[in-house]
Coordinates of C-alpha atoms and ligand atoms in Angstrom, one line a residue:
M1 CA -7.3 30.2 -9.0
T2 CA -6.3 27.1 -8.4
T3 CA -9.4 24.8 -7.6
T4 CA -9.1 20.8 -6.9
R5 CA -12.3 18.9 -5.4
F6 CA -12.3 15.1 -3.4
A7 CA -15.7 12.9 -5.7
P8 CA -16.5 10.5 -3.9
S9 CA -19.3 9.1 -3.4
P10 CA -21.3 8.2 -0.1
T11 CA -21.6 4.1 -0.7
G12 CA -19.2 4.0 1.6
Y13 CA -16.3 4.9 3.9
L14 CA -13.3 6.2 3.0
H15 CA -11.2 4.1 3.2
V16 CA -6.8 4.4 2.4
G17 CA -7.3 4.6 -1.1
N18 CA -9.7 7.3 -0.6
L19 CA -7.3 9.1 1.4
R20 CA -4.3 9.7 -1.1
T21 CA -7.2 11.1 -3.9
A22 CA -8.6 13.3 -0.7
L23 CA -5.0 14.1 0.5
F24 CA -3.9 15.6 -3.4
N25 CA -6.5 17.8 -4.5
Y26 CA -6.7 18.8 -0.6
L27 CA -2.5 19.8 -0.7
I28 CA -2.3 20.4 -4.1
A29 CA -4.9 23.9 -3.6
R30 CA -4.9 24.7 -0.1
K31 CA -0.3 25.1 -1.6
A32 CA -1.1 27.2 -4.2
G33 CA -4.0 29.2 -1.6
G34 CA -6.6 28.2 -4.3
Q35 CA -9.8 26.2 -3.1
F36 CA -11.1 22.8 -1.7
I37 CA -14.3 21.6 -2.8
L38 CA -16.5 18.2 -1.3
R39 CA -18.4 16.9 -3.8
L40 CA -20.7 13.8 -2.7
D41 CA -21.3 12.6 -5.8
D42 CA -24.9 11.1 -5.0
T43 CA -26.4 10.4 -8.3
D44 CA -26.8 6.9 -7.2
P45 CA -30.0 7.2 -5.4
E46 CA -29.8 3.5 -4.3
R47 CA -26.7 3.2 -3.6
S48 CA -26.1 6.3 -1.8
K49 CA -26.6 6.9 2.5
P50 CA -27.1 9.7 4.1
E51 CA -25.5 7.5 7.0
Y52 CA -22.1 6.8 3.8
A53 CA -22.0 11.1 3.7
N54 CA -21.2 11.7 6.9
A55 CA -19.2 9.6 8.0
I56 CA -17.5 10.7 5.6
Q57 CA -17.5 14.4 6.6
E58 CA -16.5 13.0 10.0
D59 CA -13.1 10.8 8.3
L60 CA -12.5 14.1 6.7
E61 CA -12.9 16.2 9.3
W62 CA -10.8 14.0 12.3
L63 CA -7.5 14.2 9.8
G64 CA -8.4 18.4 9.7
L65 CA -8.6 18.0 6.1
T66 CA -10.9 20.8 5.7
W67 CA -13.2 22.1 2.9
D68 CA -14.5 25.2 1.5
R69 CA -17.1 24.5 -0.4
L70 CA -19.9 21.6 0.8
E71 CA -21.9 20.4 -3.3
K72 CA -24.1 17.4 -3.6
Q73 CA -24.3 16.1 -6.8
S74 CA -28.5 14.2 -6.7
A75 CA -29.1 18.5 -6.2
R76 CA -28.2 19.7 -8.6
L77 CA -30.0 17.5 -11.6
D78 CA -31.4 19.9 -13.8
R79 CA -27.8 21.2 -14.7
Y80 CA -27.2 17.9 -16.4
Q81 CA -30.3 17.8 -17.5
A82 CA -28.8 21.3 -18.9
A83 CA -25.8 20.0 -20.5
A84 CA -27.5 16.9 -21.4
D85 CA -29.4 19.3 -23.5
R86 CA -26.6 21.3 -25.3
L87 CA -25.0 17.9 -25.9
R88 CA -28.0 16.8 -27.8
G89 CA -28.2 20.0 -29.6
A90 CA -24.7 19.6 -30.6
G91 CA -25.7 16.5 -32.5
R92 CA -23.3 14.6 -30.0
F93 CA -25.8 12.8 -28.1
Y94 CA -28.1 9.4 -29.1
E95 CA -30.9 7.5 -28.0
C96 CA -30.0 3.9 -28.2
F97 CA -31.7 0.7 -26.8
E98 CA -29.3 -2.1 -26.8
T99 CA -30.4 -4.2 -23.5
P100 CA -27.2 -4.8 -21.0
V101 CA -28.0 -8.8 -22.5
E102 CA -27.6 -7.6 -25.7
L103 CA -24.8 -5.4 -25.6
D104 CA -23.1 -8.1 -23.4
L105 CA -23.6 -10.3 -26.0
K106 CA -22.0 -7.8 -28.5
R107 CA -19.2 -7.6 -26.3
K108 CA -18.1 -11.0 -26.9
K109 CA -18.7 -11.6 -30.9
Q110 CA -16.3 -8.6 -30.6
L111 CA -13.5 -10.5 -28.3
N112 CA -14.1 -14.9 -30.4
M113 CA -13.4 -12.3 -33.6
G114 CA -10.2 -10.5 -31.9
K115 CA -11.8 -7.3 -32.4
P116 CA -11.5 -4.5 -29.6
P117 CA -15.5 -4.9 -27.5
V118 CA -16.3 -1.0 -28.4
Y119 CA -19.8 -0.1 -28.9
D120 CA -20.9 -0.2 -33.0
R121 CA -22.5 3.0 -32.5
S122 CA -25.2 1.1 -34.3
A123 CA -28.2 2.7 -32.8
L124 CA -26.8 6.4 -35.5
A125 CA -28.8 4.1 -37.8
L126 CA -32.3 4.0 -36.6
S127 CA -34.9 5.1 -38.2
D128 CA -37.1 8.1 -36.7
A129 CA -39.8 5.5 -37.0
S130 CA -38.2 2.4 -35.4
R131 CA -36.5 4.2 -32.5
A132 CA -40.1 5.5 -32.0
L133 CA -41.1 2.0 -31.9
M134 CA -38.4 1.0 -29.3
R135 CA -39.6 3.3 -27.5
K136 CA -42.7 2.2 -26.8
E137 CA -41.5 -1.0 -25.3
R138 CA -38.6 0.0 -23.4
A139 CA -36.0 3.6 -22.6
G140 CA -33.6 4.5 -24.0
H141 CA -30.1 4.8 -22.7
W142 CA -28.3 8.3 -24.1
R143 CA -24.0 8.0 -25.4
F144 CA -21.8 10.7 -26.4
L145 CA -20.1 10.1 -29.8
L146 CA -17.1 11.5 -29.0
D147 CA -14.9 12.1 -31.8
Q148 CA -12.5 8.9 -33.1
T149 CA -9.4 11.2 -33.4
R150 CA -6.2 10.9 -31.1
I151 CA -7.1 12.3 -27.4
E152 CA -4.6 13.7 -25.8
W153 CA -2.5 15.6 -22.4
V154 CA 0.1 15.5 -20.6
D155 CA -1.0 14.2 -17.1
G156 CA 0.5 15.5 -13.2
I157 CA 1.8 12.0 -12.7
L158 CA 1.9 9.5 -15.8
G159 CA 3.6 11.9 -17.9
Q160 CA 2.5 12.6 -21.7
I161 CA -1.0 9.9 -23.0
S162 CA -2.6 9.3 -26.1
I163 CA -5.6 7.6 -26.4
D164 CA -7.8 7.1 -29.2
A165 CA -11.0 7.5 -29.2
A166 CA -12.2 5.3 -31.6
S167 CA -10.9 2.2 -28.5
V168 CA -13.3 3.9 -26.6
S169 CA -17.1 3.5 -26.7
D170 CA -18.9 6.3 -26.9
P171 CA -19.9 6.9 -22.3
V172 CA -23.4 6.2 -21.4
L173 CA -24.2 9.1 -20.4
I174 CA -27.9 8.8 -18.8
R175 CA -29.2 5.8 -18.3
G176 CA -32.9 4.4 -19.1
D177 CA -34.0 5.6 -16.3
G178 CA -33.4 8.4 -16.8
Q179 CA -29.7 8.1 -13.8
V180 CA -27.6 11.2 -14.5
L181 CA -24.5 9.1 -14.3
Y182 CA -21.0 10.4 -13.0
T183 CA -19.8 10.8 -16.3
L184 CA -22.3 13.5 -17.0
A185 CA -22.1 15.5 -13.9
S186 CA -18.5 15.2 -12.9
V187 CA -18.1 16.9 -16.0
V188 CA -20.5 19.2 -15.9
D189 CA -19.2 20.2 -11.9
D190 CA -16.3 20.5 -12.7
I191 CA -16.8 22.5 -15.8
E192 CA -19.6 25.5 -13.5
M193 CA -17.2 25.1 -10.4
G194 CA -14.2 26.0 -11.7
V195 CA -12.9 23.0 -11.2
T196 CA -8.9 23.7 -12.2
H197 CA -7.2 20.6 -10.9
V198 CA -8.2 17.2 -10.9
V199 CA -5.9 14.1 -9.2
R200 CA -7.8 9.8 -8.7
G201 CA -6.1 7.1 -9.1
A202 CA -5.3 5.8 -12.3
D203 CA -8.7 3.7 -13.0
H204 CA -9.5 6.6 -13.9
V205 CA -7.5 7.5 -17.0
T206 CA -10.2 5.7 -19.9
N207 CA -12.5 7.9 -18.0
T208 CA -10.1 11.0 -17.8
A209 CA -10.1 10.8 -22.3
T210 CA -13.9 10.7 -22.4
Q211 CA -14.2 13.8 -20.4
I212 CA -12.1 15.6 -21.6
Q213 CA -13.4 15.7 -24.7
I214 CA -17.3 16.8 -23.4
I215 CA -15.8 19.1 -21.8
E216 CA -15.4 20.4 -24.7
A217 CA -18.1 19.9 -26.2
L218 CA -19.4 22.1 -23.6
G219 CA -17.6 24.2 -24.2
G220 CA -15.3 24.2 -20.8
K221 CA -12.2 24.5 -19.6
V222 CA -10.0 21.3 -19.2
P223 CA -8.9 21.5 -15.8
A224 CA -4.8 19.3 -15.4
F225 CA -6.0 15.6 -15.1
A226 CA -3.0 13.4 -13.0
H227 CA -3.6 10.7 -11.9
H228 CA -2.0 8.8 -9.2
S229 CA -1.0 5.0 -9.0
L230 CA -3.4 2.3 -7.7
L231 CA -1.7 1.7 -4.0
T232 CA -1.5 -2.5 -3.3
G233 CA -0.9 -4.7 -0.2
P234 CA 2.9 -4.7 1.2
E235 CA 3.8 -8.0 -1.9
G236 CA 2.2 -5.8 -4.3
E237 CA -1.2 -8.1 -4.4
A238 CA -4.4 -6.7 -5.4
L239 CA -5.9 -3.9 -2.3
S240 CA -8.4 -3.3 -3.7
K241 CA -10.8 -6.4 -2.6
R242 CA -9.6 -5.6 1.2
L243 CA -10.0 -2.0 0.7
G244 CA -12.7 -2.5 2.6
T245 CA -11.0 -3.6 5.9
L246 CA -8.5 -0.1 5.5
A247 CA -11.6 2.2 6.2
L248 CA -10.2 5.8 8.5
R249 CA -12.8 4.6 11.0
D250 CA -11.3 1.4 11.7
L251 CA -7.9 2.9 12.0
R252 CA -8.8 5.8 13.9
A253 CA -10.4 2.7 16.2
E254 CA -7.4 2.0 16.1
G255 CA -5.5 4.4 17.1
I256 CA -3.9 5.0 14.9
E257 CA -3.2 9.2 14.9
P258 CA -3.8 11.5 12.1
M259 CA -0.6 12.5 11.3
A260 CA 0.7 9.6 11.1
L261 CA -2.2 8.5 9.1
L262 CA -0.9 12.0 6.2
S263 CA 2.0 12.0 7.2
L264 CA 2.4 8.3 5.3
M265 CA 0.0 8.7 2.6
A266 CA 1.4 12.8 1.0
R267 CA 4.7 10.2 0.7
L268 CA 4.2 6.7 -0.5
G269 CA 4.9 6.5 -3.7
S270 CA 6.7 9.6 -4.3
S271 CA 10.6 10.1 -4.5
Q272 CA 10.5 11.3 -1.1
P273 CA 11.8 9.8 2.4
V274 CA 8.0 9.5 4.7
E275 CA 9.3 12.2 7.3
L276 CA 6.3 12.1 9.8
R277 CA 5.4 16.1 10.9
G278 CA 3.8 17.7 12.5
S279 CA 1.5 19.6 10.9
L280 CA -1.3 19.9 7.9
A281 CA 1.1 23.2 7.3
E282 CA 4.1 21.3 7.4
L283 CA 2.9 18.7 4.4
I284 CA 1.4 21.4 3.0
E285 CA 5.5 23.2 2.3
G286 CA 7.2 19.9 1.4
F287 CA 4.2 18.5 -1.2
D288 CA 5.2 17.9 -4.9
L289 CA 2.9 16.3 -7.1
A290 CA 5.5 15.0 -9.3
D291 CA 7.3 13.5 -6.8
F292 CA 5.2 11.0 -7.6
G293 CA 5.3 7.8 -10.0
A294 CA 3.1 5.6 -12.4
A295 CA 4.8 2.5 -10.5
P296 CA 2.0 0.4 -8.4
T297 CA 2.7 2.4 -4.8
K298 CA 2.8 -1.1 -1.4
F299 CA 1.1 -0.4 1.9
D300 CA 1.5 -1.5 4.3
V301 CA -0.8 -1.1 7.3
E302 CA 1.4 -2.0 10.3
D303 CA 3.8 1.1 8.9
L304 CA 1.7 3.8 10.4
K305 CA 2.3 2.1 14.6
P306 CA 5.5 2.7 14.5
L307 CA 4.6 6.8 12.5
T308 CA 1.8 6.3 15.2
A309 CA 3.6 6.1 18.5
R310 CA 6.9 8.9 17.9
T311 CA 3.5 10.6 16.6
V312 CA 2.4 10.4 20.4
A313 CA 5.3 10.2 22.4
A314 CA 6.2 13.8 20.4
L315 CA 2.2 15.2 22.3
G316 CA 3.0 17.5 25.4
V317 CA 0.8 16.7 28.6
D318 CA -1.3 19.3 27.6
D319 CA -2.2 17.2 24.8
M320 CA -3.3 14.2 27.1
A321 CA -5.0 15.9 29.2
E322 CA -7.9 14.6 28.3
D323 CA -7.5 11.6 28.5
M324 CA -5.1 10.8 30.5
A325 CA -8.6 12.5 33.0
K326 CA -10.5 9.2 31.4
A327 CA -7.6 7.0 32.3
G328 CA -8.3 8.8 35.8
V329 CA -4.2 9.9 36.4
P330 CA -5.1 12.0 38.6
D331 CA -3.6 15.7 38.3
D332 CA -0.6 16.4 40.1
L333 CA 1.0 12.8 39.1
A334 CA -0.1 13.8 35.0
A335 CA 3.4 15.4 34.1
D336 CA 5.5 12.9 35.5
F337 CA 3.6 10.1 34.8
W338 CA 3.3 11.6 31.3
Q339 CA 6.8 11.6 31.2
A340 CA 7.8 8.5 31.8
V341 CA 5.7 6.3 29.9
R342 CA 5.2 8.9 26.4
E343 CA 8.1 6.5 24.9
N344 CA 5.8 3.1 25.5
C345 CA 2.8 3.6 23.7
V346 CA 1.8 3.3 20.4
T347 CA -1.8 4.4 20.8
R348 CA -2.8 6.8 23.4
A349 CA -4.6 4.5 24.6
D350 CA -1.2 2.1 25.8
M351 CA -1.4 5.7 27.8
A352 CA -4.2 3.8 30.0
D353 CA -3.1 0.3 30.8
W354 CA 0.5 1.9 31.8
W355 CA -1.9 3.6 34.0
A356 CA -3.4 0.7 35.0
L357 CA -0.2 -1.0 35.7
C358 CA 0.8 1.5 38.1
R359 CA -3.3 1.7 39.6
D360 CA -3.4 -1.9 40.6
G361 CA 0.0 -3.5 40.6
A362 CA 1.2 -5.7 37.5
E363 CA 1.1 -10.2 38.6
P364 CA 4.3 -10.5 39.3
V365 CA 7.1 -12.5 36.8
I366 CA 9.0 -14.1 39.4
A367 CA 11.1 -17.4 36.8
P368 CA 11.6 -20.3 39.9
E369 CA 15.9 -19.7 39.6
D370 CA 14.6 -15.7 40.3
A371 CA 12.9 -16.5 43.5
E372 CA 15.1 -16.2 46.4
F373 CA 16.6 -13.5 44.5
V374 CA 13.5 -11.5 44.0
A375 CA 12.7 -11.4 47.6
E376 CA 15.7 -10.4 49.3
A377 CA 15.8 -7.4 46.9
L378 CA 12.4 -7.3 47.6
R379 CA 12.9 -6.7 51.6
L380 CA 15.5 -4.4 50.8
L381 CA 13.6 -1.9 48.4
P382 CA 13.9 1.2 50.5
K383 CA 10.3 2.1 52.2
G384 CA 8.1 5.9 52.3
Q385 CA 8.2 8.2 50.1
L386 CA 9.8 6.5 47.0
D387 CA 12.2 8.9 44.2
Q388 CA 13.1 8.9 40.4
N389 CA 16.7 8.2 42.5
T390 CA 15.4 5.3 44.3
W391 CA 15.9 2.8 41.4
A392 CA 19.9 3.4 41.5
T393 CA 20.5 3.6 44.9
W394 CA 18.6 0.6 45.5
T395 CA 19.5 -1.7 42.1
N396 CA 23.3 -0.8 44.1
A397 CA 22.4 -2.3 47.0
V398 CA 20.8 -5.5 45.5
K399 CA 24.0 -6.0 43.7
Q400 CA 26.2 -5.2 46.2
A401 CA 23.8 -8.4 48.0
S402 CA 23.4 -10.1 45.0
G403 CA 27.0 -10.3 43.4
R404 CA 24.6 -9.9 40.3
K405 CA 24.7 -7.6 37.1
G406 CA 23.5 -6.6 34.4
K407 CA 20.0 -8.4 32.7
A408 CA 20.7 -10.6 35.2
L409 CA 20.3 -8.5 38.9
F410 CA 17.6 -5.9 37.0
M411 CA 15.0 -7.9 34.6
P412 CA 13.9 -10.2 37.1
L413 CA 13.6 -6.9 39.3
R414 CA 11.1 -4.9 36.4
L415 CA 9.4 -8.1 36.1
A416 CA 8.7 -8.9 38.9
L417 CA 7.5 -5.5 39.4
T418 CA 5.7 -5.0 35.9
G419 CA 5.0 -8.6 34.9
R420 CA 6.5 -7.9 31.7
P421 CA 10.3 -7.6 29.6
H422 CA 10.2 -4.6 28.4
G423 CA 8.1 -1.5 29.1
P424 CA 9.2 2.8 30.7
D425 CA 12.8 3.3 32.3
M426 CA 12.2 2.2 36.3
S427 CA 13.7 5.4 37.4
K428 CA 10.5 7.1 36.6
L429 CA 8.1 4.0 36.4
L430 CA 9.0 2.7 40.4
P431 CA 8.0 5.6 42.5
L432 CA 4.5 6.2 40.0
L433 CA 4.5 2.6 41.5
S434 CA 4.1 3.3 45.0
K435 CA 2.6 6.8 44.1
A436 CA -0.7 5.7 42.5
K437 CA -1.3 2.2 44.7
N438 CA -0.5 4.6 48.3
G439 CA -2.6 6.8 46.7
S440 CA -5.9 4.9 44.8
R441 CA -5.4 3.6 49.1
Ligands
LIG501 N1 -17.4 9.3 -7.8 C1 -16.0 8.7 -8.6 C2 -15.0 8.7 -7.4 O1 -15.1 8.0 -6.6 C3 -15.2 10.4 -8.6 C4 -13.6 10.1 -9.7 C5 -13.3 12.0 -9.7 O2 -12.8 12.2 -9.1 O3 -14.0 11.8 -10.7 O4 -14.7 7.6 -8.7

């Protein structure tokens, strides 16, 4: 069975970059009728926070990205110890005692000599006696002994990859304080949870190389790997520092619609055009990892607005019922009102602004040169119940009386009635303006 996982660390809020990973893994699992696991990579007890773990789940639920299974690494520490023992038994795990400062010094020396800063494995040369001595001084950390061959895989996005293991440091899997690091935990989980496909950011390519060897050393089956390109800003600038400002919960608070966000992220960076979809089922249908390329993917948060506006415009009066009730739109006006304003809302919240306008009226905007014209026009406005034909009849009468036409005729009237140069079709809005006012009197 196809099994994928999304494995965020609960050390912060999810942002658009994380969403890309989550969505790809979700879509692959759903398209194959497989399983999608949400795994919380919470082995770092200091930085992992329950409130972030909750927020991650809330954000995914908001988007409808449901998971079949929830796992927490903190509950599986014994599994990682067992795997560490097996690596030790197989002679692939060794204890090191360098301090961070010493390691840093080694790296600098290597770089000065024009060599790649790869760990020199000097801990391997320690005798049992000196190891015992070192242990009295400080706790050792544990590295996986890479087999210095080329590590190769066919990446689902990047194509054929070949990495020389000799150019990579033996990864530390357990820290001196006993903390199991992500690489070991992730590999053990991927094996034991039967993960078949791993999609993650291109910043993990080197991790993948080492993980393939660890999986093999543990006798696991290597999943299919794919690495998506990282997001950049609209000008190609690095986004990593700004991702914090692109948290999913902030986008939600700004009124961005889930399907607008998902539709964009499911296509951005692919050879397929971004198309607004009405449901996750449609996204699943149209998704193919093979459409994605290796080039950095430009992301512009502004692109979410027109997509959100189109999503909102397509909502039916029933979809908006709750929002309208909250805004105080009376039931008997809801259908006509939503019909009038749906094309003029970027977010659902804009509906409430239009309702406030209908209910309270606008501060009229009247240019001095239009003052007389507007006064005359208002005198001609029919009394009593206004309907969808009133605007046409009225503006015709005003046209006859004033000789104005086109924009010179319509714009001053719109500005006088709504206080804004743009907005809903006036023939739909005008009856609402009067009904809402009469109703609230
Ligand atoms: N917790 C890791 C991260 O957020 C997971 C990477 C992976 O998918 O293996 O970067």
